[in-house]
Coordinates of C-alpha atoms (C1' of nucleotides) in Angstrom, one line a residue:
Chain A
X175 CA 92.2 133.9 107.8
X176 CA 93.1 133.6 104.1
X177 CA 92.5 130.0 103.1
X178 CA 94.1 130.7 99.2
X179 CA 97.4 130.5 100.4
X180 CA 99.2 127.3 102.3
X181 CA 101.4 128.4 105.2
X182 CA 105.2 127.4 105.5
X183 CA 104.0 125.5 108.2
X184 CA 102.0 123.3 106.5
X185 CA 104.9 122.0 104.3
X186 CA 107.2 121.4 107.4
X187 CA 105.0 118.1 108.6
X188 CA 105.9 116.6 105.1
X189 CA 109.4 117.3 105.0
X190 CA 109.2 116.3 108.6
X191 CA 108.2 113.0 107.6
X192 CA 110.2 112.9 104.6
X193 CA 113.4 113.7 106.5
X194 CA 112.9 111.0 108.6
X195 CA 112.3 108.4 106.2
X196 CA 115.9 109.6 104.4
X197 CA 118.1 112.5 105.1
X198 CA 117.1 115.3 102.2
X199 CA 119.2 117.4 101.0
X200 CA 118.7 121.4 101.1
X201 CA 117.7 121.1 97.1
X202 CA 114.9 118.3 97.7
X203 CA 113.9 120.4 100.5
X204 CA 113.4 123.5 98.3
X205 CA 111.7 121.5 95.4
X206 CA 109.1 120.0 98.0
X207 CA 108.5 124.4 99.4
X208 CA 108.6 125.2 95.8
X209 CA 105.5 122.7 94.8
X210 CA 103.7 123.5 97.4
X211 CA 103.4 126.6 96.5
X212 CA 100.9 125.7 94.2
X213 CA 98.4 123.6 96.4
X214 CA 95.3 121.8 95.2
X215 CA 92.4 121.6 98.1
X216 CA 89.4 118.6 98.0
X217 CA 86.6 119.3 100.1
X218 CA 86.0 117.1 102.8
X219 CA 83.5 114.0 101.4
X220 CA 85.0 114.4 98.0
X221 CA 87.3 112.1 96.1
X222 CA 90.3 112.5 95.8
X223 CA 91.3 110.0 93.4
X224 CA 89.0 107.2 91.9
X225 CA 89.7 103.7 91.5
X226 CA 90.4 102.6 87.9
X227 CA 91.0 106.2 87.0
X228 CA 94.1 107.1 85.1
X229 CA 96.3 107.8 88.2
X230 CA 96.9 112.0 88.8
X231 CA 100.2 112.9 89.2
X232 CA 102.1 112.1 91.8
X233 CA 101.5 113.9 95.3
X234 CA 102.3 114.9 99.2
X235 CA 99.6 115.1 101.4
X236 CA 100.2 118.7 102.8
X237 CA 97.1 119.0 105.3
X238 CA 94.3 116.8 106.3
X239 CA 93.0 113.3 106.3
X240 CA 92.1 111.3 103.7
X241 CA 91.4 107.2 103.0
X242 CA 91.8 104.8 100.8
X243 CA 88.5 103.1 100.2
X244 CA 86.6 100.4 98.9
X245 CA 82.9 100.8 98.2
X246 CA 80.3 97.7 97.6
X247 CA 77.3 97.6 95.5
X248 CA 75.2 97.1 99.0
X249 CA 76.8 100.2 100.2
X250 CA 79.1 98.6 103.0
X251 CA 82.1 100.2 102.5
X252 CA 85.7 99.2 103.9
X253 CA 88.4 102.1 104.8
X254 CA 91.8 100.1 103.4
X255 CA 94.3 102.6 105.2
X256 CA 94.8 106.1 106.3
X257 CA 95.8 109.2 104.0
X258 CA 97.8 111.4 106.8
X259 CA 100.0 115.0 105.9
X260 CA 103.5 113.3 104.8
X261 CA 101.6 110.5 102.3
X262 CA 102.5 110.2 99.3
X263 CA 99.6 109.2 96.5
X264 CA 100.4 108.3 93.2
X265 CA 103.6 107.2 93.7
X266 CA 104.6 104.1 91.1
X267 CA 107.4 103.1 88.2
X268 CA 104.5 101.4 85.9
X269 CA 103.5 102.8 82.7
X270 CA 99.8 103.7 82.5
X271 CA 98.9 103.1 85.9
X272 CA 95.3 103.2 87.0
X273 CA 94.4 104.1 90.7
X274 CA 94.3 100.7 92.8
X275 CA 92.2 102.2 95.2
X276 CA 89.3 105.4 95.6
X277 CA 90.5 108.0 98.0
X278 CA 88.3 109.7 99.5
X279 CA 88.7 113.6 101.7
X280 CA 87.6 112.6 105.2
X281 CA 88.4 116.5 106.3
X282 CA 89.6 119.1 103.9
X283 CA 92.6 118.1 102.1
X284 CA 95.7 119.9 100.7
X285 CA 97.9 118.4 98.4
X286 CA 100.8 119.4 96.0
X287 CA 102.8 117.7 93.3
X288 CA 105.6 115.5 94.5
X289 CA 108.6 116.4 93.2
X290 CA 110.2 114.1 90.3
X291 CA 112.5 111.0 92.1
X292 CA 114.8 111.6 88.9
X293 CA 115.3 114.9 89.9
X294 CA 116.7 114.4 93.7
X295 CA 117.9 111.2 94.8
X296 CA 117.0 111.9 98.2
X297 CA 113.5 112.2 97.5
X298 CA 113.8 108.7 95.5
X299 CA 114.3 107.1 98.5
X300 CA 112.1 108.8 100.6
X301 CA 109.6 107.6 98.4
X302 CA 111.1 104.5 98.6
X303 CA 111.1 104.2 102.2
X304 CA 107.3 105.8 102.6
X305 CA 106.0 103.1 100.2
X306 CA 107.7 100.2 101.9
X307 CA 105.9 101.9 105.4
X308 CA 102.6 102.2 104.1
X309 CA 103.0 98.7 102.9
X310 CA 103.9 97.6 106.3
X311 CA 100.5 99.4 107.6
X312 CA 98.6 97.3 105.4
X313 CA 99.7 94.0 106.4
X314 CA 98.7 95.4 109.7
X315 CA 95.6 96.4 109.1
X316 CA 95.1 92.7 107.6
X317 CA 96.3 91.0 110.7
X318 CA 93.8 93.6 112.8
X319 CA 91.0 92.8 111.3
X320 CA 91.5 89.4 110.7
X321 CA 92.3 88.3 114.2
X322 CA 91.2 90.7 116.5
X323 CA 88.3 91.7 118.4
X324 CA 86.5 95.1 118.3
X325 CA 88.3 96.2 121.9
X326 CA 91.5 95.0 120.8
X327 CA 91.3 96.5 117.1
X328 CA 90.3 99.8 118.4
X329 CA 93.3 100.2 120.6
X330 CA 95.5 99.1 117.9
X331 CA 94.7 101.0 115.3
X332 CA 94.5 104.0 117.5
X333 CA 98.3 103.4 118.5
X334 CA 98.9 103.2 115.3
X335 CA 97.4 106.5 113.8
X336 CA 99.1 108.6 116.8
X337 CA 102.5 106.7 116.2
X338 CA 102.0 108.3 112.4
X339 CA 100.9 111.6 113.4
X340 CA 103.7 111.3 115.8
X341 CA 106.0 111.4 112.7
X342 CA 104.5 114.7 111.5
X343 CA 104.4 116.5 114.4
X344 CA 100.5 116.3 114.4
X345 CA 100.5 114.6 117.8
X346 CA 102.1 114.7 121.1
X347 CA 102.8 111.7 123.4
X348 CA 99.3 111.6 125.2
X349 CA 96.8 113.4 122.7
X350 CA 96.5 113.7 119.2
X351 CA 93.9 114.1 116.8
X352 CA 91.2 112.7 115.3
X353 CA 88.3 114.4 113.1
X354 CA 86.8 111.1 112.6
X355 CA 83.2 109.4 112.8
X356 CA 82.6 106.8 115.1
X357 CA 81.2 105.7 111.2
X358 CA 84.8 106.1 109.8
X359 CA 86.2 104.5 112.3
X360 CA 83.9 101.5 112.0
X361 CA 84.7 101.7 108.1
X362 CA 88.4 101.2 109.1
X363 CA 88.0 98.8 111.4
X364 CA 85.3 96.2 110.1
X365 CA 82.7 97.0 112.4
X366 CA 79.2 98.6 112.8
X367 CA 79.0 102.2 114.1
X368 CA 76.9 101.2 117.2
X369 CA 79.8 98.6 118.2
X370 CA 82.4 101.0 118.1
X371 CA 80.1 103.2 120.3
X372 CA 80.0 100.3 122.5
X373 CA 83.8 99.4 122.5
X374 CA 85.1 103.1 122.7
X375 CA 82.5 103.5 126.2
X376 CA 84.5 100.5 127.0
X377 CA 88.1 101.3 127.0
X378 CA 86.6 105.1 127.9
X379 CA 85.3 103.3 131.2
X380 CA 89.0 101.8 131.7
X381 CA 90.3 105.3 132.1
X382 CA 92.7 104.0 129.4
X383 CA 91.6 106.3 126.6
X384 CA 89.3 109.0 126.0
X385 CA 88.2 110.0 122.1
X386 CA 85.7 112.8 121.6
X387 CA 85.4 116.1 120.5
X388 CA 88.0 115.1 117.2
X389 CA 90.8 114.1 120.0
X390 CA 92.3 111.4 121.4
X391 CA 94.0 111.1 124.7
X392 CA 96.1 108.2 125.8
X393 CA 96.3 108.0 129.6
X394 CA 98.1 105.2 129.4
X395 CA 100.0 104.6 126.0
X396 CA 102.2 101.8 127.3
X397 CA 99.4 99.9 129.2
X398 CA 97.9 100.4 125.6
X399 CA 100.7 98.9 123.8
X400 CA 101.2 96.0 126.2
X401 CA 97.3 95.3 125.9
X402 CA 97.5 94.5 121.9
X403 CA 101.4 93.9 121.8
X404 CA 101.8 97.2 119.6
X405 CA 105.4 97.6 118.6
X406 CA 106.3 100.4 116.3
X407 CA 106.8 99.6 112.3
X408 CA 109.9 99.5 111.3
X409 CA 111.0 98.8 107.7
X410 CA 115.0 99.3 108.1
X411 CA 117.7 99.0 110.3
X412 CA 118.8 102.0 109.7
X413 CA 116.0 104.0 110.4
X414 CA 113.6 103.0 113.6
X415 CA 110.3 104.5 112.6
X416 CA 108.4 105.8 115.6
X417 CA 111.3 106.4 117.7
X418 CA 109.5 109.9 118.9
X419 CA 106.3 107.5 120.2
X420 CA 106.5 104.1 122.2
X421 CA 109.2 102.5 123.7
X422 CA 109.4 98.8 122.9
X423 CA 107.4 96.9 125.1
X424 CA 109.5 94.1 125.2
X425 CA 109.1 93.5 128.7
X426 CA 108.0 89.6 128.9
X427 CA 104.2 89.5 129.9
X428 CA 105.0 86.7 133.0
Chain B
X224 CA 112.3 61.4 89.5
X225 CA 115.1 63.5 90.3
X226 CA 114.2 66.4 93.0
X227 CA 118.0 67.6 92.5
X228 CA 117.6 69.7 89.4
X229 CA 114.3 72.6 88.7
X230 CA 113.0 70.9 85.3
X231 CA 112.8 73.4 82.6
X232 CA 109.0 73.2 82.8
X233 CA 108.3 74.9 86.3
X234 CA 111.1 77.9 85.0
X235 CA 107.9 78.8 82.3
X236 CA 105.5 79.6 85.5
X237 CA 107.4 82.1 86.4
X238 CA 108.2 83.6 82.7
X239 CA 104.7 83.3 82.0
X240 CA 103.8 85.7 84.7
X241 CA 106.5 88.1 84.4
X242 CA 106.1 88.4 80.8
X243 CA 102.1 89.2 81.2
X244 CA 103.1 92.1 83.1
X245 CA 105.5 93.5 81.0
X246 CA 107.2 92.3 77.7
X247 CA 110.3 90.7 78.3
X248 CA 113.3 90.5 76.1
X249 CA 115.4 87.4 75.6
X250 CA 118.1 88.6 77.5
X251 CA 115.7 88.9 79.9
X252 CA 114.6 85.8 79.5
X253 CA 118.0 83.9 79.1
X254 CA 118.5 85.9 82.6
X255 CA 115.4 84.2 84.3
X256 CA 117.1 80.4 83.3
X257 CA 119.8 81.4 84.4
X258 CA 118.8 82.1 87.8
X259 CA 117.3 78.9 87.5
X260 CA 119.9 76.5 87.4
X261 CA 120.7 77.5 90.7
X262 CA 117.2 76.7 92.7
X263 CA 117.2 77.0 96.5
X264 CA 114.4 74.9 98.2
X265 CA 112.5 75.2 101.4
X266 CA 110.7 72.1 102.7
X267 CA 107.0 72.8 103.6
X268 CA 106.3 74.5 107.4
X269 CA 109.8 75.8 107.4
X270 CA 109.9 79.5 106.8
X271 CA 111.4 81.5 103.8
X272 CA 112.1 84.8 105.3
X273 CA 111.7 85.9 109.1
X274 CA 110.0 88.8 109.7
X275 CA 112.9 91.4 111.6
X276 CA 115.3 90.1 109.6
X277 CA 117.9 91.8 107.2
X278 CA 116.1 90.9 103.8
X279 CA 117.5 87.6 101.5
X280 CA 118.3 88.3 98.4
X281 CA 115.7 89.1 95.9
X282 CA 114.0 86.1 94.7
X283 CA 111.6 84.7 92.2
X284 CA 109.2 81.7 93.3
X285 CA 109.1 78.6 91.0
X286 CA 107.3 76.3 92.4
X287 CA 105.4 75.4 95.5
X288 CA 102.9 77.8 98.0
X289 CA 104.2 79.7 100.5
X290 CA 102.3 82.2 102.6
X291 CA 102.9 85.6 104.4
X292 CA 102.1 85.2 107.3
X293 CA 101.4 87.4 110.7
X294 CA 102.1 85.1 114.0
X295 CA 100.7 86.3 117.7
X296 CA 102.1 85.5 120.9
X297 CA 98.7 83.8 122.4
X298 CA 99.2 81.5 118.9
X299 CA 96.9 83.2 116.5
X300 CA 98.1 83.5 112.9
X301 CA 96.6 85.5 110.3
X302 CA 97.6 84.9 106.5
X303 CA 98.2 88.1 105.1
X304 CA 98.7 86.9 101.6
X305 CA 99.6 84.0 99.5
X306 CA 103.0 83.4 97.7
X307 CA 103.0 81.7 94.8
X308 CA 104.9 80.3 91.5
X309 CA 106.2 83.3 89.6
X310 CA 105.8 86.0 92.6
X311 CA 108.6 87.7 93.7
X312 CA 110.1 88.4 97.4
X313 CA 112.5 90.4 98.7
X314 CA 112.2 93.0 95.8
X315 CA 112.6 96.6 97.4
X316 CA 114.9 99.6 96.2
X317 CA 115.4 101.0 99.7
X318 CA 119.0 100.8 102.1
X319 CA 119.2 98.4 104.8
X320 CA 115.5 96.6 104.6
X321 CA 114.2 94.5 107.1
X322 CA 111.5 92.0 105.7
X323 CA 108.2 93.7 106.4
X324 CA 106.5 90.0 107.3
X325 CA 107.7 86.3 107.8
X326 CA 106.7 84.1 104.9
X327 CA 106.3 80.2 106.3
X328 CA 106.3 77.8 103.1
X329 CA 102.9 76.0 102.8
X330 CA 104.3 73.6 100.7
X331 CA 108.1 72.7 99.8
X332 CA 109.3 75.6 97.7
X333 CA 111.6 76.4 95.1
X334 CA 112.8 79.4 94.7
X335 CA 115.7 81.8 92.4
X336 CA 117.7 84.3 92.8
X337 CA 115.4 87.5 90.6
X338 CA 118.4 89.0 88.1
X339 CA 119.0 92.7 89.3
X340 CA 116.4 94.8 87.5
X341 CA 119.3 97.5 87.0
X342 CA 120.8 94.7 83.9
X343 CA 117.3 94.5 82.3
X344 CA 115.0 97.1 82.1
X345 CA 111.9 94.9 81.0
X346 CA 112.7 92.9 84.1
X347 CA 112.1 96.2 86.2
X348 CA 108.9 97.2 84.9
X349 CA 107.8 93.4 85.7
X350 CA 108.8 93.9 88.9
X351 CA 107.0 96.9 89.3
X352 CA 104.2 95.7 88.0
X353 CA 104.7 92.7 90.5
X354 CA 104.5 95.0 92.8
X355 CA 101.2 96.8 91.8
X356 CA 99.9 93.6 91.9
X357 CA 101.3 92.6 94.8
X358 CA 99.4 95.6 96.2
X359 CA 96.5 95.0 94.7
X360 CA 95.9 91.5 96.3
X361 CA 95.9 93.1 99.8
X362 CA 93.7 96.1 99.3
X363 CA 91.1 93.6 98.2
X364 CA 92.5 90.9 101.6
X365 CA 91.7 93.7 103.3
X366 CA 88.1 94.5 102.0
X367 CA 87.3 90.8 102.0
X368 CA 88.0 90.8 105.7
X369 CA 86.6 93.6 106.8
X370 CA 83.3 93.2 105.2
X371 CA 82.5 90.0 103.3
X372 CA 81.1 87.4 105.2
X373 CA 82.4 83.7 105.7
X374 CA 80.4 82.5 102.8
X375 CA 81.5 85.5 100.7
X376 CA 85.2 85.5 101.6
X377 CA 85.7 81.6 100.8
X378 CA 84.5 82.3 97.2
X379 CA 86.5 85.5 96.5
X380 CA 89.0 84.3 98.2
X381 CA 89.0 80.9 96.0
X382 CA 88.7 83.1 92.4
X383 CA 90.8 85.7 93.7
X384 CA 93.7 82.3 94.0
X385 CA 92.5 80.8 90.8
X386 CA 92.8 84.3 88.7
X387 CA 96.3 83.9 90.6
X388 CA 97.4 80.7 89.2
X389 CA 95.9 81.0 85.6
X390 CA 98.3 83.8 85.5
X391 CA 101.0 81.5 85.6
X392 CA 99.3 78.4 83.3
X393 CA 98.7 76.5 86.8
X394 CA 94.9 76.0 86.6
X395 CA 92.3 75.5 84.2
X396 CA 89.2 77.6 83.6
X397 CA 86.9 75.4 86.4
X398 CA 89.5 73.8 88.2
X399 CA 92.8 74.5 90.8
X400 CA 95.5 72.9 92.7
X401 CA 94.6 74.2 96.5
X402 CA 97.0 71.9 98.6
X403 CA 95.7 74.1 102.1
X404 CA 94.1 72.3 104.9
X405 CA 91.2 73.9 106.0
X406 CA 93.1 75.6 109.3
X407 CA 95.3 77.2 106.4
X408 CA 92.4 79.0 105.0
X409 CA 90.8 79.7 107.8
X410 CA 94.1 81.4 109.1
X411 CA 93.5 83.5 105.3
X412 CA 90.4 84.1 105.1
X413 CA 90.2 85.2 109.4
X414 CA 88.3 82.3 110.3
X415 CA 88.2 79.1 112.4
X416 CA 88.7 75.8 110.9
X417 CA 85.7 74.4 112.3
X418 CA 83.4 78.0 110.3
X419 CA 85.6 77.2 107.0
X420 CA 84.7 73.9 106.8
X421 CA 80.9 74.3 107.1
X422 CA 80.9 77.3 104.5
X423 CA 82.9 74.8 102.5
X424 CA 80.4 72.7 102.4
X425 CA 77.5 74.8 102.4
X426 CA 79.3 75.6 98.9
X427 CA 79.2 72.4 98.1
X428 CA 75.6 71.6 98.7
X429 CA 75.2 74.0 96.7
X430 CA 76.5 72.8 93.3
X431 CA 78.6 76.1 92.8
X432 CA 82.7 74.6 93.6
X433 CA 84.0 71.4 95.1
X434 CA 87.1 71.9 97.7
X435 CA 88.5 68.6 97.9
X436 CA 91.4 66.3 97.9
X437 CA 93.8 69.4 97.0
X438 CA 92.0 70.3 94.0
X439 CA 89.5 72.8 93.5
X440 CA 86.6 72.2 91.1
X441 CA 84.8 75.3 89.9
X442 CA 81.8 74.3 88.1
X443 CA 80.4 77.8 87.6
X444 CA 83.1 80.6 87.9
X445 CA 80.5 83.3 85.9
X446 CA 77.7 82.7 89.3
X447 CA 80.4 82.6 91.9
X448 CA 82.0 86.3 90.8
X449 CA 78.3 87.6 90.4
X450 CA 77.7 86.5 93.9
X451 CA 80.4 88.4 95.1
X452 CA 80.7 90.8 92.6
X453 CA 84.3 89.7 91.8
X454 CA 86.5 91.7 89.1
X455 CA 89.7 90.7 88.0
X456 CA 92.6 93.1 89.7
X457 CA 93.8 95.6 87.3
X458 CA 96.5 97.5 87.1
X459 CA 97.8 99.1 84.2
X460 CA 95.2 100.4 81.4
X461 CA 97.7 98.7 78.7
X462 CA 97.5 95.5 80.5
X463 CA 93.8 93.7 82.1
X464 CA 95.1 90.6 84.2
X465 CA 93.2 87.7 84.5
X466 CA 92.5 87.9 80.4
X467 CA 92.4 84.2 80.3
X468 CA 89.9 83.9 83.7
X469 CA 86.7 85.6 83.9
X470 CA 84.8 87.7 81.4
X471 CA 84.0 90.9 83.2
X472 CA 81.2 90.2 85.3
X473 CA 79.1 93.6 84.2
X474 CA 75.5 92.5 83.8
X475 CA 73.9 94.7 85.9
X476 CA 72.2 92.5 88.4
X477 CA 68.7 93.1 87.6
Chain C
dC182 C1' 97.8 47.6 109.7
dG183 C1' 98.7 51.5 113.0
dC184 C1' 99.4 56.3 113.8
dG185 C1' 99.1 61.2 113.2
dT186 C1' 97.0 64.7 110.8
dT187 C1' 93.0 66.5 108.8
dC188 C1' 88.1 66.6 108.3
dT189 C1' 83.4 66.4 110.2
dT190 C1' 79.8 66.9 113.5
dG191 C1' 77.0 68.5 117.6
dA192 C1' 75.8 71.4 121.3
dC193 C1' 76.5 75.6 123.4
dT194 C1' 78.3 80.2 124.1
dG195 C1' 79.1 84.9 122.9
dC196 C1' 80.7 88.7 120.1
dT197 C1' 78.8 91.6 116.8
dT198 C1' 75.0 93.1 114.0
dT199 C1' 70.5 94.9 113.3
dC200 C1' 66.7 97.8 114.0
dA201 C1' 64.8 101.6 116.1
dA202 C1' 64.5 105.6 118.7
dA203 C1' 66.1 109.0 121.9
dG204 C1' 69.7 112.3 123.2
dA205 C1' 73.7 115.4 122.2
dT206 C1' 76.2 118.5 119.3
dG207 C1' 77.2 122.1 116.2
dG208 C1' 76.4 125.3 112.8
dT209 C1' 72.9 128.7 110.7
dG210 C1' 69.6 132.2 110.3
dG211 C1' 66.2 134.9 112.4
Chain D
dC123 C1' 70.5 134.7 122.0
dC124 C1' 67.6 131.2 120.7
dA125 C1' 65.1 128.2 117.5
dC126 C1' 66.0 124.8 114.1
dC127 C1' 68.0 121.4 111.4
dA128 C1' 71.3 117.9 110.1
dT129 C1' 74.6 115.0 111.7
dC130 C1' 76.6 112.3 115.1
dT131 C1' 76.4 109.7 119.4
dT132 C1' 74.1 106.8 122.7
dT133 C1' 71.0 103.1 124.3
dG134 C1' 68.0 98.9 124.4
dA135 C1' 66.3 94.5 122.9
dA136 C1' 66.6 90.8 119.9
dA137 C1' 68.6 87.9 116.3
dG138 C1' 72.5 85.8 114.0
dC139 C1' 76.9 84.6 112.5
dA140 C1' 81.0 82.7 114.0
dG141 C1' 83.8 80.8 117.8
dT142 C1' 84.7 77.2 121.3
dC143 C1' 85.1 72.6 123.0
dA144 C1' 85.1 67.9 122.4
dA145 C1' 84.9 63.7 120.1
dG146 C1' 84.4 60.6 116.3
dA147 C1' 85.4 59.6 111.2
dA148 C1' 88.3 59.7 107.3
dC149 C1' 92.5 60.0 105.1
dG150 C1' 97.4 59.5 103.9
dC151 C1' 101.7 57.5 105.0
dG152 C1' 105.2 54.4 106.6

DNA sequence: CGCGTTCTTGACTGCTTTCAAAGATGGTGG
DNA sequence: CCACCATCTTTGAAAGCAGTCAAGAACGCG
């Protein structure tokens, strides 16, 4: 297997996403296969981008997982959001920005240059669109790990991730995966390593989830949903993101 | 006292800001007044903006503290960030947006239409600077939650707000209007009332800031950032925020 | 002065962390 | 194919930070 060259596949879970987020025209489509033609890998454990750094050019997320990160001096670190194929990094209309945020390879990671916005409108409001989304995520992640327990972050978040690898095509309705440490996750989530040992054995226990061996499987994604009151993000009326994952779980808990 | 008319006074706030993050023009300016003479006010507990809901117009804040806030059905709330005089809402450049969170007004607000960026293109790179910002404030929410401590978070928390307002010519070096009640920044800061208000004054036995009576007293800024390690948010390499706050806190700690 | 909201305090519970060590896993080289 | 090493997962016991519940004090307002 020849790793120096990125397969068309690749490219199709970013344009998926992409797609969804506006409809692309054939051209924007093209520019997107013709920059990824020129790839640029990061090792897994290596940064992709550091905070305060002049920001790098503007880029998709081709293959592989990467987060946003804050490091302290005491070395507790805290995972700000997920970096899934379909991101966009680097994406801003300042002059000399600086990189809010290291961004650090949790697995290998692919990249390319994003296409220009001025170039194809459609792409302008994709990027639009995927900004508004990934601010959405934050003021979830806020709100997790603000006012909810381990159990209930855990499930949460874990909807959450498969909802957005649902949008790339990375995951199916019951499985999907997910290369990370029980570390990472703890780094996401606010808590220790050994808790979310503890927590995971729990839900594991419920036969509601299982996560091991870099996969989750939901056995029951709606008994999930209603458990944390997970409803999809959705940042337009026009466009209901996650329409591939959950239905809404409106159903009045009585 | 009139309440009918915005005095030209609380108009500057918002200039101040705006014009920190990008030089504005006096058409640009001249705009901003304009907008002005047509305030909109919400009394305090009422909300702004309803989360679901097709987005207001694009506004500008000039006066008063509002708040954006998550609500849960069992009637837990998480503050996922402030609002305050010169911030901007309902600034997006997507098709059909639904407002990504509800934002309750903490006290009575007054608030502007924000002249469309497309007229004056000094007042779009301060609105995307706004933005950054914007951005910045809830990577760092975010880290504070997920891995400061009570003690820790109160006192970021509390420079991270007066940074905020010296911005817009609203507090002093070692002192800040902070008209919360203690459930308010517990609902920030991911707390419980009853925890915020013995960190509070835990604080305060210690000498280091004095919460009280709607003012906070900081009576040594330089020792609070060193005990969190707090850094002014930057953005842009042209411009460091928070110029007239904190001197960089970079003596090694040794 | 009376009332509602906010602040303060105490005792107790419990979720989460800490520390340490044992067990599993996976990849590497002999 | 197995030994070996590093990394990751699992477990236990103990300590601590923060939450809960409840009631009294203080404050601001009409």
């Amino acid at each position: 297997m020849k790793t120096h060259t990125v397969s068309a596949h690749l490219v199709e879970n970013a344009v998926l996403r992409l797609s969804s987020l506006a409809p692309l025209d054939q051209a924007a489509v093209a520019a997107i296969h013709a920059a990824a033609r020129s790839p640029r890998r990061t090792p897994a454990h290596r940064e992709v981008m550091a905070e305060g750094a002049a920001v790098i050019e503007p880029s998709i997320v081709l293959a592989g997982w990467a987060a946003r990160v804050r490091n302290f001096a005491d070395g507790r670190r805290q995972i700000l959001s997920l970096v899934l194929p379909g991101d966009l990094i680097g994406i801003c209309n300042q002059r000399e920005p600086l990189a809010a945020t290291t961004i650090v390879a949790l697995t290998e990671v692919i990249l390319c240059r994003a296409p220009a916005a001025a170039d194809h409108p459609a792409l302008g409001e994709a990027y639009a669109a995927s900004g508004a989304l990934e601010n959405a995520y934050l003021f979830r992640q806020i709100a997790r790990i603000g006012r909810f327990n381990a159990y209930e972050r855990l499930i949460d978040w874990l909807l959450e991730t498969r909802e957005r690898l649902l949008m790339v095509g990375l995951a199916t309705e019951n499985s999907a995966p997910m290369p990370l440490t029980q570390e990472c996750l703890a780094d996401a989530l606010g808590l220790t390593s050994v808790h979310v040992n503890r927590t995971l054995q729990m839900v594991r226990r419920e036969g509601l989830l299982d996560l091991r061996g870099g996969t989750a499987k939901f056995h029951d994604a709606q008994r999930l949903a209603e458990l944390v009151d997970y409803r999809p993000a959705r940042i337009s009326a026009a466009l209901p993101v996650g329409g591939t994952g959950l239905k809404s779980a409106n159903t009045k808990a009585g």
